[in-house]
């Protein structure tokens, strides 16, 4: 049996409310909140980045996996907010967790799908017997340009998954990927903020890929939404995944446990994986979980998992998402602008 | 500031919180030293230090040294880990009025220093107060 043997998450403590950003730009907060279905988002501290977030999430995953870090044969981080343009993030995390040096390490990139991609690849390596355990992490501290609609949702956070063939807490039943070349959202090299094509990010990009990928994996597993306990989608805001779940025929009960964007925001590569972590925080043995990520450019990875008895034994080895979600320190727009490097400081 | 080679050599203590334990008198230290400061034994083993402890004393820095201006004001504490090893750590994510002697802390992994816009980023331990 191949699947998840450990999972962990991390989101920074600071938050900014939609009201605070809306007040800065003279926009109507209620209209924005009703449209986006996001109330607030996480903000990283000045000394946090996608590496420190990946580290904390992965350490939590190791606590649940109860394995020797030296047995991990691959460490991959998916992110679109790497601290270095050239120099891998995953080497830092692998070293700091005591996984190096006999390990294959790489950074992945595919907009918001980079995180699920790492899980997809380590799953394949583990299943083939090439490695004993593999660690896949999605972690981001992404930014929206000031006054851009993305500024209300672009958040920071991450989740990590260790895959293996024994002591599995959630078995992989099926995987499926759906990908096309779609120019909905991009960031050119050297640019601080991404560019997106407004309404074009919806129907032909997010919905087309998410729905086809979710349908594809259910068909492969010979399942329908009725067979699935919980569904998790990528969450660029709160509204898109809610609409996707309804279009596929899922209920509120199936969807809400993995719906994290309303109180965390869009954590990009961490997003669908944080949703999965949030579901694993409450799931019971034999529950079936569908996860479909989405990355602009564009593609969706899907997984169907079946939870095992072991999940409940290791769940409390590390903090639940709720622990991090409840730890909050609100900041105003000026502090947010400073923390995100939007204030020009003296350089001498 | 730390040179790149020194920083790289010090990775075990900063990344993994590796410390030393005197095999003769049991004294624990961070970082590990060649000679035990208590009994002068050279019989030191490298150990993984626990990532939990308590605040022994602390101070708030308002006038930060070069390279740390972004963090000021910030708190620095002498932390005693659960096995007795003591080390100095910056306290992060915590209101100053919540920092008190005796409070429990956990070690977290953060950016310690960023060398300008083009230089290296140095990561290592800091602490948060556990409520
Ligand atoms: Zn001694």
Tab-separated table of C-alpha atoms and ligand atoms in Angstrom:
chain	number	residue	atom	x	y	z
A	1	UNK	CA	0.000	0.000	0.000
A	2	UNK	CA	1.454	3.384	-1.027
A	3	UNK	CA	0.349	6.719	0.345
A	4	UNK	CA	0.858	9.438	2.913
A	5	UNK	CA	2.803	8.379	6.024
A	6	UNK	CA	3.086	11.847	7.558
A	7	UNK	CA	1.679	15.322	6.948
A	8	UNK	CA	2.248	18.729	8.475
A	9	UNK	CA	1.295	22.334	7.952
A	10	UNK	CA	2.380	25.823	8.933
A	11	UNK	CA	0.922	29.304	8.472
A	12	UNK	CA	2.426	32.540	9.843
A	13	UNK	CA	0.857	34.254	12.845
A	14	UNK	CA	0.202	37.689	11.347
A	15	UNK	CA	-3.088	38.481	9.585
A	16	UNK	CA	-4.508	41.380	7.658
A	17	UNK	CA	-8.260	41.821	7.221
A	18	UNK	CA	-9.894	42.576	3.882
A	19	UNK	CA	-11.339	45.729	5.558
A	20	UNK	CA	-7.830	47.037	6.233
A	21	UNK	CA	-6.681	46.659	2.608
A	22	UNK	CA	-10.003	47.965	1.253
A	23	UNK	CA	-9.752	51.090	3.468
A	24	UNK	CA	-6.304	51.821	2.062
A	25	UNK	CA	-7.639	51.928	-1.520
A	26	UNK	CA	-11.124	53.316	-0.852
A	27	UNK	CA	-12.860	50.114	-1.896
A	28	UNK	CA	-15.983	48.554	-0.416
A	29	UNK	CA	-14.891	45.765	1.933
A	30	UNK	CA	-18.320	44.094	2.116
A	31	UNK	CA	-18.568	43.829	-1.671
A	32	UNK	CA	-15.057	42.377	-1.827
A	33	UNK	CA	-15.664	39.893	0.977
A	34	UNK	CA	-18.939	38.735	-0.582
A	35	UNK	CA	-17.270	38.354	-3.974
A	36	UNK	CA	-14.034	36.703	-2.879
A	37	UNK	CA	-15.399	34.830	0.175
A	38	UNK	CA	-12.147	35.696	1.962
A	39	UNK	CA	-12.208	37.564	5.304
A	40	UNK	CA	-8.493	37.851	6.073
A	41	UNK	CA	-5.155	36.457	4.995
A	42	UNK	CA	-1.846	35.432	6.566
A	43	UNK	CA	1.186	37.728	6.392
A	44	UNK	CA	4.728	36.394	6.878
A	45	UNK	CA	7.071	38.007	9.431
A	46	UNK	CA	10.178	39.792	8.177
A	47	UNK	CA	12.264	36.686	8.941
A	48	UNK	CA	9.867	34.165	7.355
A	49	UNK	CA	10.001	32.997	3.752
A	50	UNK	CA	8.992	29.953	1.726
A	51	UNK	CA	12.019	28.073	3.145
A	52	UNK	CA	11.210	28.660	6.842
A	53	UNK	CA	7.537	27.814	6.195
A	54	UNK	CA	8.517	24.627	4.330
A	55	UNK	CA	10.831	23.673	7.210
A	56	UNK	CA	8.143	24.044	9.890
A	57	UNK	CA	5.545	22.133	7.831
A	58	UNK	CA	8.023	19.343	7.043
A	59	UNK	CA	9.101	19.036	10.688
A	60	UNK	CA	5.456	18.491	11.596
A	61	UNK	CA	5.184	15.852	8.851
A	62	UNK	CA	8.251	14.050	10.255
A	63	UNK	CA	6.704	13.996	13.751
A	64	UNK	CA	3.639	12.219	12.357
A	65	UNK	CA	5.603	9.859	10.102
A	66	UNK	CA	7.714	8.647	13.055
A	67	UNK	CA	10.607	7.747	10.739
A	68	UNK	CA	14.359	8.386	10.691
A	69	UNK	CA	14.907	11.454	8.434
A	70	UNK	CA	17.879	9.623	6.870
A	71	UNK	CA	15.421	7.155	5.297
A	72	UNK	CA	13.954	9.906	3.105
A	73	UNK	CA	15.237	9.513	-0.448
A	74	UNK	CA	13.780	12.631	-2.092
A	75	UNK	CA	12.935	16.164	-0.929
A	76	UNK	CA	11.067	18.481	-3.285
A	77	UNK	CA	9.660	21.949	-2.645
A	78	UNK	CA	7.108	23.552	-4.930
A	79	UNK	CA	7.006	27.341	-4.718
A	80	UNK	CA	6.691	30.483	-6.767
A	81	UNK	CA	8.325	32.637	-4.074
A	82	UNK	CA	11.807	31.148	-3.795
A	83	UNK	CA	14.221	33.266	-1.690
A	84	UNK	CA	16.941	32.684	-4.304
A	85	UNK	CA	16.391	32.840	-8.055
A	86	UNK	CA	19.369	30.483	-8.365
A	87	UNK	CA	20.094	28.196	-5.360
A	88	UNK	CA	17.645	25.537	-4.355
A	89	UNK	CA	15.337	25.967	-1.364
A	90	UNK	CA	14.977	22.239	-0.792
A	91	UNK	CA	18.700	21.788	0.006
A	92	UNK	CA	18.304	24.144	2.987
A	93	UNK	CA	15.225	22.337	4.278
A	94	UNK	CA	16.724	18.859	3.687
A	95	UNK	CA	19.917	19.855	5.525
A	96	UNK	CA	18.105	21.497	8.439
A	97	UNK	CA	15.939	18.395	8.933
A	98	UNK	CA	18.903	15.999	8.891
A	99	UNK	CA	17.890	14.324	5.612
A	100	UNK	CA	21.105	15.046	3.643
A	101	UNK	CA	23.395	13.953	1.999
A	102	UNK	CA	22.128	10.679	0.407
A	103	UNK	CA	18.952	12.216	-1.004
A	104	UNK	CA	17.615	13.531	-4.328
A	105	UNK	CA	16.642	17.195	-3.955
A	106	UNK	CA	14.959	19.665	-6.307
A	107	UNK	CA	12.738	22.729	-6.451
A	108	UNK	CA	9.538	22.615	-8.510
A	109	UNK	CA	7.674	25.408	-10.235
A	110	UNK	CA	4.197	25.443	-11.826
A	111	UNK	CA	2.408	28.459	-10.319
A	112	UNK	CA	0.041	27.209	-7.587
A	113	UNK	CA	0.323	23.562	-8.654
A	114	UNK	CA	4.007	23.235	-7.719
A	115	UNK	CA	3.167	21.811	-4.282
A	116	UNK	CA	0.836	19.011	-5.430
A	117	UNK	CA	3.363	18.225	-8.149
A	118	UNK	CA	6.038	17.349	-5.561
A	119	UNK	CA	3.619	14.924	-3.885
A	120	UNK	CA	2.766	13.428	-7.287
A	121	UNK	CA	6.441	12.780	-8.071
A	122	UNK	CA	7.520	11.407	-4.676
A	123	UNK	CA	4.477	9.119	-4.767
A	124	UNK	CA	5.722	7.680	-8.078
A	125	UNK	CA	9.290	7.216	-6.784
A	126	UNK	CA	8.079	5.514	-3.615
A	127	UNK	CA	5.620	3.281	-5.449
A	128	UNK	CA	8.280	2.161	-7.938
A	129	UNK	CA	10.579	1.188	-5.068
A	130	UNK	CA	13.279	3.670	-6.121
A	131	UNK	CA	13.176	5.319	-2.667
A	132	UNK	CA	11.765	4.264	0.711
A	133	UNK	CA	10.204	7.586	1.683
A	134	UNK	CA	9.829	10.905	-0.151
A	135	UNK	CA	9.000	14.393	1.128
A	136	UNK	CA	6.914	16.759	-1.001
A	137	UNK	CA	6.270	20.325	0.175
A	138	UNK	CA	4.204	23.235	-1.140
A	139	UNK	CA	5.190	26.582	0.389
A	140	UNK	CA	4.728	30.187	-0.648
A	141	UNK	CA	4.842	33.797	0.501
A	142	UNK	CA	3.361	35.163	-2.698
A	143	UNK	CA	2.507	38.764	-3.354
A	144	UNK	CA	-0.121	40.701	-5.233
A	145	UNK	CA	0.845	44.153	-6.466
A	146	UNK	CA	-0.524	47.018	-4.319
A	147	UNK	CA	-4.121	47.821	-5.353
A	148	UNK	CA	-4.306	44.678	-7.520
A	149	UNK	CA	-7.307	42.425	-6.699
A	150	UNK	CA	-4.752	39.712	-5.818
A	151	UNK	CA	-3.591	41.812	-2.874
A	152	UNK	CA	-6.733	40.784	-0.942
A	153	UNK	CA	-5.920	37.097	-1.163
A	154	UNK	CA	-2.149	36.493	-1.726
A	155	UNK	CA	-1.093	34.841	1.539
A	156	UNK	CA	1.695	32.773	3.085
A	157	UNK	CA	1.686	29.162	4.274
A	158	UNK	CA	2.656	25.640	3.430
A	159	UNK	CA	2.046	21.943	3.907
A	160	UNK	CA	4.309	18.903	3.660
A	161	UNK	CA	3.617	15.248	2.895
A	162	UNK	CA	5.859	12.236	3.409
A	163	UNK	CA	4.943	9.346	1.129
A	164	UNK	CA	5.870	5.721	1.761
A	165	UNK	CA	4.838	2.074	1.423
A	166	UNK	CA	4.381	1.174	5.098
A	167	UNK	CA	2.578	2.760	8.059
A	168	UNK	CA	0.372	4.608	5.564
A	169	UNK	CA	-2.218	7.010	7.004
A	170	UNK	CA	-3.953	7.697	3.675
A	171	UNK	CA	-3.583	5.326	0.732
A	172	UNK	CA	-3.459	6.695	-2.814
A	173	UNK	CA	-6.352	5.126	-4.788
A	174	UNK	CA	-5.834	7.049	-8.031
A	175	UNK	CA	-4.033	10.051	-9.554
A	176	UNK	CA	-4.786	12.072	-12.674
A	177	UNK	CA	-3.341	15.217	-14.249
A	178	UNK	CA	-4.975	17.553	-16.764
A	179	UNK	CA	-2.730	20.138	-18.456
A	180	UNK	CA	-2.807	22.604	-21.378
A	181	UNK	CA	-0.891	25.738	-22.349
A	182	UNK	CA	-3.176	28.524	-21.074
A	183	UNK	CA	-1.946	32.120	-20.545
A	184	UNK	CA	-4.073	33.102	-17.536
A	185	UNK	CA	-1.418	34.278	-15.064
A	186	UNK	CA	2.357	34.644	-15.160
A	187	UNK	CA	5.335	36.481	-13.758
A	188	UNK	CA	8.289	37.271	-16.000
A	189	UNK	CA	11.798	36.811	-14.607
A	190	UNK	CA	12.879	39.845	-12.553
A	191	UNK	CA	9.345	41.156	-11.994
A	192	UNK	CA	8.173	41.558	-8.379
A	193	UNK	CA	4.479	40.969	-9.034
A	194	UNK	CA	2.518	38.634	-11.302
A	195	UNK	CA	0.360	39.648	-14.257
A	196	UNK	CA	-3.059	38.083	-14.792
A	197	UNK	CA	-5.720	38.277	-17.434
A	198	UNK	CA	-8.718	39.123	-15.229
A	199	UNK	CA	-11.868	37.198	-16.181
A	200	UNK	CA	-9.809	34.840	-18.350
A	201	UNK	CA	-8.435	33.264	-15.137
A	202	UNK	CA	-11.901	31.810	-14.422
A	203	UNK	CA	-13.679	29.659	-17.031
A	204	UNK	CA	-10.884	28.612	-19.441
A	205	UNK	CA	-8.214	28.322	-16.781
A	206	UNK	CA	-9.281	27.463	-13.211
A	207	UNK	CA	-12.642	25.815	-13.907
A	208	UNK	CA	-11.709	24.010	-17.129
A	209	UNK	CA	-8.652	22.329	-15.607
A	210	UNK	CA	-10.054	21.761	-12.105
A	211	UNK	CA	-13.309	20.177	-13.314
A	212	UNK	CA	-11.665	17.995	-15.967
A	213	UNK	CA	-8.974	16.811	-13.585
A	214	UNK	CA	-11.452	16.004	-10.792
A	215	UNK	CA	-13.737	14.176	-13.249
A	216	UNK	CA	-10.735	12.311	-14.685
A	217	UNK	CA	-9.537	10.970	-11.340
A	218	UNK	CA	-13.053	9.946	-10.275
A	219	UNK	CA	-13.514	8.084	-13.564
A	220	UNK	CA	-10.152	6.360	-13.098
A	221	UNK	CA	-11.133	5.286	-9.558
A	222	UNK	CA	-14.674	4.338	-10.767
A	223	UNK	CA	-16.151	6.727	-8.218
A	224	UNK	CA	-18.768	9.452	-8.216
A	225	UNK	CA	-19.101	12.383	-5.770
A	226	UNK	CA	-21.388	10.112	-3.685
A	227	UNK	CA	-18.426	7.818	-2.946
A	228	UNK	CA	-16.279	10.679	-1.688
A	229	UNK	CA	-16.256	11.906	1.916
A	230	UNK	CA	-14.340	15.157	1.450
A	231	UNK	CA	-13.291	17.201	-1.577
A	232	UNK	CA	-10.445	19.758	-1.674
A	233	UNK	CA	-9.682	22.189	-4.494
A	234	UNK	CA	-7.150	24.910	-5.159
A	235	UNK	CA	-8.382	28.142	-3.548
A	236	UNK	CA	-7.264	31.337	-5.334
A	237	UNK	CA	-10.116	32.880	-3.313
A	238	UNK	CA	-13.013	31.369	-1.367
A	239	UNK	CA	-15.518	31.603	-4.222
A	240	UNK	CA	-13.844	29.624	-7.043
A	241	UNK	CA	-13.492	26.313	-5.141
A	242	UNK	CA	-17.036	26.632	-3.757
A	243	UNK	CA	-18.397	27.036	-7.294
A	244	UNK	CA	-16.224	24.164	-8.582
A	245	UNK	CA	-17.508	21.864	-5.821
A	246	UNK	CA	-21.135	22.716	-6.669
A	247	UNK	CA	-20.550	22.222	-10.413
A	248	UNK	CA	-19.188	18.732	-9.661
A	249	UNK	CA	-22.167	17.915	-7.402
A	250	UNK	CA	-20.490	18.004	-3.978
A	251	UNK	CA	-22.348	19.085	-0.849
A	252	UNK	CA	-21.407	21.649	1.782
A	253	UNK	CA	-20.502	18.803	4.193
A	254	UNK	CA	-18.056	17.323	1.678
A	255	UNK	CA	-16.517	20.678	0.808
A	256	UNK	CA	-16.272	22.836	3.931
A	257	UNK	CA	-13.633	20.963	6.020
A	258	UNK	CA	-11.013	21.574	3.289
A	259	UNK	CA	-12.080	25.173	2.577
A	260	UNK	CA	-9.263	27.179	4.160
A	261	UNK	CA	-9.043	30.302	1.954
A	262	UNK	CA	-11.774	32.288	3.814
A	263	UNK	CA	-9.544	32.572	6.920
A	264	UNK	CA	-6.033	31.991	5.513
A	265	UNK	CA	-6.165	33.393	1.980
A	266	UNK	CA	-4.531	31.921	-1.097
A	267	UNK	CA	-1.251	30.303	-0.107
A	268	UNK	CA	-0.461	29.448	-3.752
A	269	UNK	CA	1.647	26.237	-3.794
A	270	UNK	CA	0.563	25.544	-0.213
A	271	UNK	CA	-3.130	26.011	-0.898
A	272	UNK	CA	-4.724	22.709	-1.922
A	273	UNK	CA	-2.204	20.883	0.312
A	274	UNK	CA	-3.270	22.966	3.333
A	275	UNK	CA	-6.864	22.041	2.456
A	276	UNK	CA	-5.846	18.366	2.470
A	277	UNK	CA	-4.047	18.799	5.819
A	278	UNK	CA	-7.164	20.413	7.244
A	279	UNK	CA	-9.266	17.409	6.128
A	280	UNK	CA	-6.725	14.907	7.526
A	281	UNK	CA	-7.051	16.787	10.830
A	282	UNK	CA	-10.629	15.467	11.141
A	283	UNK	CA	-10.924	12.436	8.819
A	284	UNK	CA	-11.680	8.906	10.044
A	285	UNK	CA	-10.579	5.491	8.815
A	286	UNK	CA	-12.013	4.591	5.363
A	287	UNK	CA	-12.984	8.168	4.527
A	288	UNK	CA	-12.327	8.955	0.856
A	289	UNK	CA	-10.669	12.298	0.028
A	290	UNK	CA	-10.494	13.936	-3.413
A	291	UNK	CA	-7.830	16.629	-3.893
A	292	UNK	CA	-7.517	18.680	-7.072
A	293	UNK	CA	-4.883	21.389	-7.330
A	294	UNK	CA	-4.643	24.069	-9.984
A	295	UNK	CA	-1.655	25.941	-11.350
A	296	UNK	CA	-1.872	28.761	-13.849
A	297	UNK	CA	-0.285	28.148	-17.142
A	298	UNK	CA	-2.236	25.733	-16.681
A	299	UNK	CA	-2.877	22.361	-15.107
A	300	UNK	CA	-4.499	20.394	-12.300
A	301	UNK	CA	-3.234	17.355	-10.393
A	302	UNK	CA	-5.811	15.126	-8.715
A	303	UNK	CA	-5.514	12.462	-6.056
A	304	UNK	CA	-8.047	10.197	-4.393
A	305	UNK	CA	-6.989	8.948	-0.952
A	306	UNK	CA	-8.495	6.409	1.426
A	307	UNK	CA	-7.778	7.097	5.114
A	308	UNK	CA	-6.429	4.230	7.249
A	309	UNK	CA	-6.741	3.419	10.962
A	310	UNK	CA	-3.233	4.799	11.563
A	311	UNK	CA	-4.214	8.433	10.952
A	312	UNK	CA	-5.861	8.778	14.356
A	313	UNK	CA	-2.795	7.274	16.079
A	314	UNK	CA	-0.363	9.899	14.752
A	315	UNK	CA	-2.607	12.934	14.223
A	316	UNK	CA	-1.768	14.561	17.546
A	317	UNK	CA	2.013	14.147	17.148
A	318	UNK	CA	2.051	17.662	15.634
A	319	UNK	CA	-0.159	20.773	15.670
A	320	UNK	CA	-3.375	20.752	13.623
A	321	UNK	CA	-4.074	23.541	11.123
A	322	UNK	CA	-6.590	24.886	13.652
A	323	UNK	CA	-3.743	25.572	16.120
A	324	UNK	CA	-1.989	27.816	13.607
A	325	UNK	CA	-5.251	29.321	12.328
A	326	UNK	CA	-6.280	30.355	15.853
A	327	UNK	CA	-2.901	31.995	16.632
A	328	UNK	CA	-3.365	35.475	15.231
A	329	UNK	CA	-1.797	38.887	15.386
A	330	UNK	CA	-3.547	41.480	13.208
A	331	UNK	CA	-1.468	44.092	11.395
A	332	UNK	CA	-2.497	47.352	9.746
A	333	UNK	CA	-1.752	48.231	6.121
A	334	UNK	CA	1.413	50.189	6.984
A	335	UNK	CA	2.923	47.257	8.895
A	336	UNK	CA	1.823	44.891	6.144
A	337	UNK	CA	3.491	47.109	3.529
A	338	UNK	CA	6.715	47.135	5.570
A	339	UNK	CA	6.687	43.363	6.158
A	340	UNK	CA	6.144	42.683	2.466
A	341	UNK	CA	8.954	45.009	1.395
A	342	UNK	CA	6.601	47.566	-0.136
A	343	UNK	CA	8.157	50.452	1.834
A	344	UNK	CA	11.410	51.832	0.481
A	345	UNK	CA	13.909	51.895	3.365
A	346	UNK	CA	17.207	53.799	3.404
A	347	UNK	CA	20.052	51.826	1.837
A	348	UNK	CA	23.520	52.914	2.892
B	1	UNK	CA	29.182	39.481	10.123
B	2	UNK	CA	29.668	35.759	9.608
B	3	UNK	CA	31.796	34.906	6.628
B	4	UNK	CA	30.324	32.397	4.192
B	5	UNK	CA	32.803	29.601	5.116
B	6	UNK	CA	32.264	30.127	8.867
B	7	UNK	CA	28.520	30.274	8.399
B	8	UNK	CA	28.651	27.052	6.413
B	9	UNK	CA	30.777	25.323	9.101
B	10	UNK	CA	28.323	26.387	11.791
B	11	UNK	CA	25.361	24.807	9.997
B	12	UNK	CA	24.975	21.864	12.450
B	13	UNK	CA	24.409	24.194	15.407
B	14	UNK	CA	22.203	26.666	13.535
B	15	UNK	CA	20.194	24.262	11.354
B	16	UNK	CA	19.945	21.223	13.623
B	17	UNK	CA	20.478	22.775	17.058
B	18	UNK	CA	23.434	20.449	17.655
B	19	UNK	CA	25.040	21.041	21.054
B	20	UNK	CA	27.634	19.376	23.236
B	21	UNK	CA	27.431	17.231	26.348
B	22	UNK	CA	30.368	16.605	28.663
B	23	UNK	CA	30.648	12.852	29.179
B	24	UNK	CA	32.429	13.400	32.490
B	25	UNK	CA	30.298	15.966	34.354
B	26	UNK	CA	27.123	15.984	32.230
B	27	UNK	CA	27.277	19.727	31.430
B	28	UNK	CA	25.363	20.591	28.228
B	29	UNK	CA	26.423	23.466	26.006
B	30	UNK	CA	25.476	25.368	22.844
B	31	UNK	CA	27.372	25.392	20.656
B	32	UNK	CA	29.544	22.356	21.392
B	33	UNK	CA	33.039	23.276	22.601
B	34	UNK	CA	36.258	21.272	22.562
B	35	UNK	CA	36.724	21.653	26.318
B	36	UNK	CA	34.015	21.512	28.994
B	37	UNK	CA	33.769	24.974	30.587
B	38	UNK	CA	32.808	23.368	33.909
B	39	UNK	CA	35.283	20.486	34.445
B	40	UNK	CA	37.781	21.113	31.577
B	41	UNK	CA	37.263	17.607	30.221
B	42	UNK	CA	37.789	17.135	26.470
B	43	UNK	CA	35.368	14.221	26.483
B	44	UNK	CA	32.510	16.041	24.672
B	45	UNK	CA	29.811	14.328	22.618
B	46	UNK	CA	27.639	16.070	20.011
B	47	UNK	CA	23.926	15.845	20.831
B	48	UNK	CA	20.597	17.086	19.427
B	49	UNK	CA	19.340	19.742	21.813
B	50	UNK	CA	15.641	19.779	22.727
B	51	UNK	CA	13.596	22.489	21.004
B	52	UNK	CA	11.692	23.501	24.139
B	53	UNK	CA	12.792	25.574	27.098
B	54	UNK	CA	12.099	28.625	29.260
B	55	UNK	CA	13.200	32.234	29.471
B	56	UNK	CA	15.915	32.873	32.098
B	57	UNK	CA	16.274	36.562	31.292
B	58	UNK	CA	15.671	38.889	28.378
B	59	UNK	CA	16.151	42.387	27.050
B	60	UNK	CA	14.568	44.498	24.320
B	61	UNK	CA	16.912	45.979	21.720
B	62	UNK	CA	15.782	49.349	20.364
B	63	UNK	CA	18.981	50.417	18.617
B	64	UNK	CA	19.786	47.442	16.386
B	65	UNK	CA	23.261	46.666	15.075
B	66	UNK	CA	23.908	46.864	11.329
B	67	UNK	CA	21.990	44.241	9.424
B	68	UNK	CA	19.278	43.872	12.060
B	69	UNK	CA	17.580	47.273	11.613
B	70	UNK	CA	14.484	45.645	10.067
B	71	UNK	CA	13.755	43.792	13.307
B	72	UNK	CA	14.045	46.591	15.887
B	73	UNK	CA	12.684	46.814	18.427
B	74	UNK	CA	13.179	43.125	19.158
B	75	UNK	CA	13.605	40.940	22.235
B	76	UNK	CA	16.591	38.716	22.916
B	77	UNK	CA	16.468	36.116	25.682
B	78	UNK	CA	18.768	33.703	27.439
B	79	UNK	CA	16.818	30.469	27.107
B	80	UNK	CA	17.362	27.354	29.189
B	81	UNK	CA	16.400	24.269	27.208
B	82	UNK	CA	14.741	21.319	28.942
B	83	UNK	CA	18.100	19.492	29.237
B	84	UNK	CA	19.771	22.511	30.880
B	85	UNK	CA	21.696	23.888	27.878
B	86	UNK	CA	21.552	27.683	27.673
B	87	UNK	CA	21.608	29.826	24.561
B	88	UNK	CA	20.749	33.320	23.429
B	89	UNK	CA	17.819	33.543	21.022
B	90	UNK	CA	15.751	36.308	19.458
B	91	UNK	CA	12.108	36.055	20.558
B	92	UNK	CA	9.748	36.457	17.607
B	93	UNK	CA	5.976	36.613	16.970
B	94	UNK	CA	5.408	37.619	20.606
B	95	UNK	CA	4.171	40.903	22.140
B	96	UNK	CA	6.768	42.318	24.521
B	97	UNK	CA	4.230	42.349	27.368
B	98	UNK	CA	3.889	38.578	26.915
B	99	UNK	CA	7.631	37.968	27.389
B	100	UNK	CA	8.385	37.099	31.019
B	101	UNK	CA	11.089	35.259	32.930
B	102	UNK	CA	10.075	31.615	33.327
B	103	UNK	CA	7.742	31.536	30.296
B	104	UNK	CA	7.900	28.486	28.047
B	105	UNK	CA	9.415	28.906	24.589
B	106	UNK	CA	9.819	26.750	21.482
B	107	UNK	CA	12.654	27.001	18.989
B	108	UNK	CA	11.650	27.922	15.423
B	109	UNK	CA	13.609	28.133	12.154
B	110	UNK	CA	13.892	31.659	10.743
B	111	UNK	CA	16.057	33.979	8.685
B	112	UNK	CA	18.842	35.212	10.989
B	113	UNK	CA	20.572	37.591	8.618
B	114	UNK	CA	20.226	38.713	5.021
B	115	UNK	CA	23.402	39.987	3.403
B	116	UNK	CA	22.126	42.941	1.360
B	117	UNK	CA	20.092	42.457	-1.812
B	118	UNK	CA	22.502	40.119	-3.592
B	119	UNK	CA	24.189	38.219	-0.742
B	120	UNK	CA	23.541	35.058	1.190
B	121	UNK	CA	20.529	34.440	3.460
B	122	UNK	CA	21.483	32.881	6.783
B	123	UNK	CA	18.916	30.706	8.567
B	124	UNK	CA	18.903	29.481	12.141
B	125	UNK	CA	17.120	29.252	15.483
B	126	UNK	CA	14.883	31.849	17.119
B	127	UNK	CA	12.182	31.305	19.736
B	128	UNK	CA	8.466	31.928	20.207
B	129	UNK	CA	6.687	32.168	23.543
B	130	UNK	CA	4.163	29.330	23.939
B	131	UNK	CA	0.891	30.618	25.380
C	1	LIG	ZN1	32.433	18.596	32.187
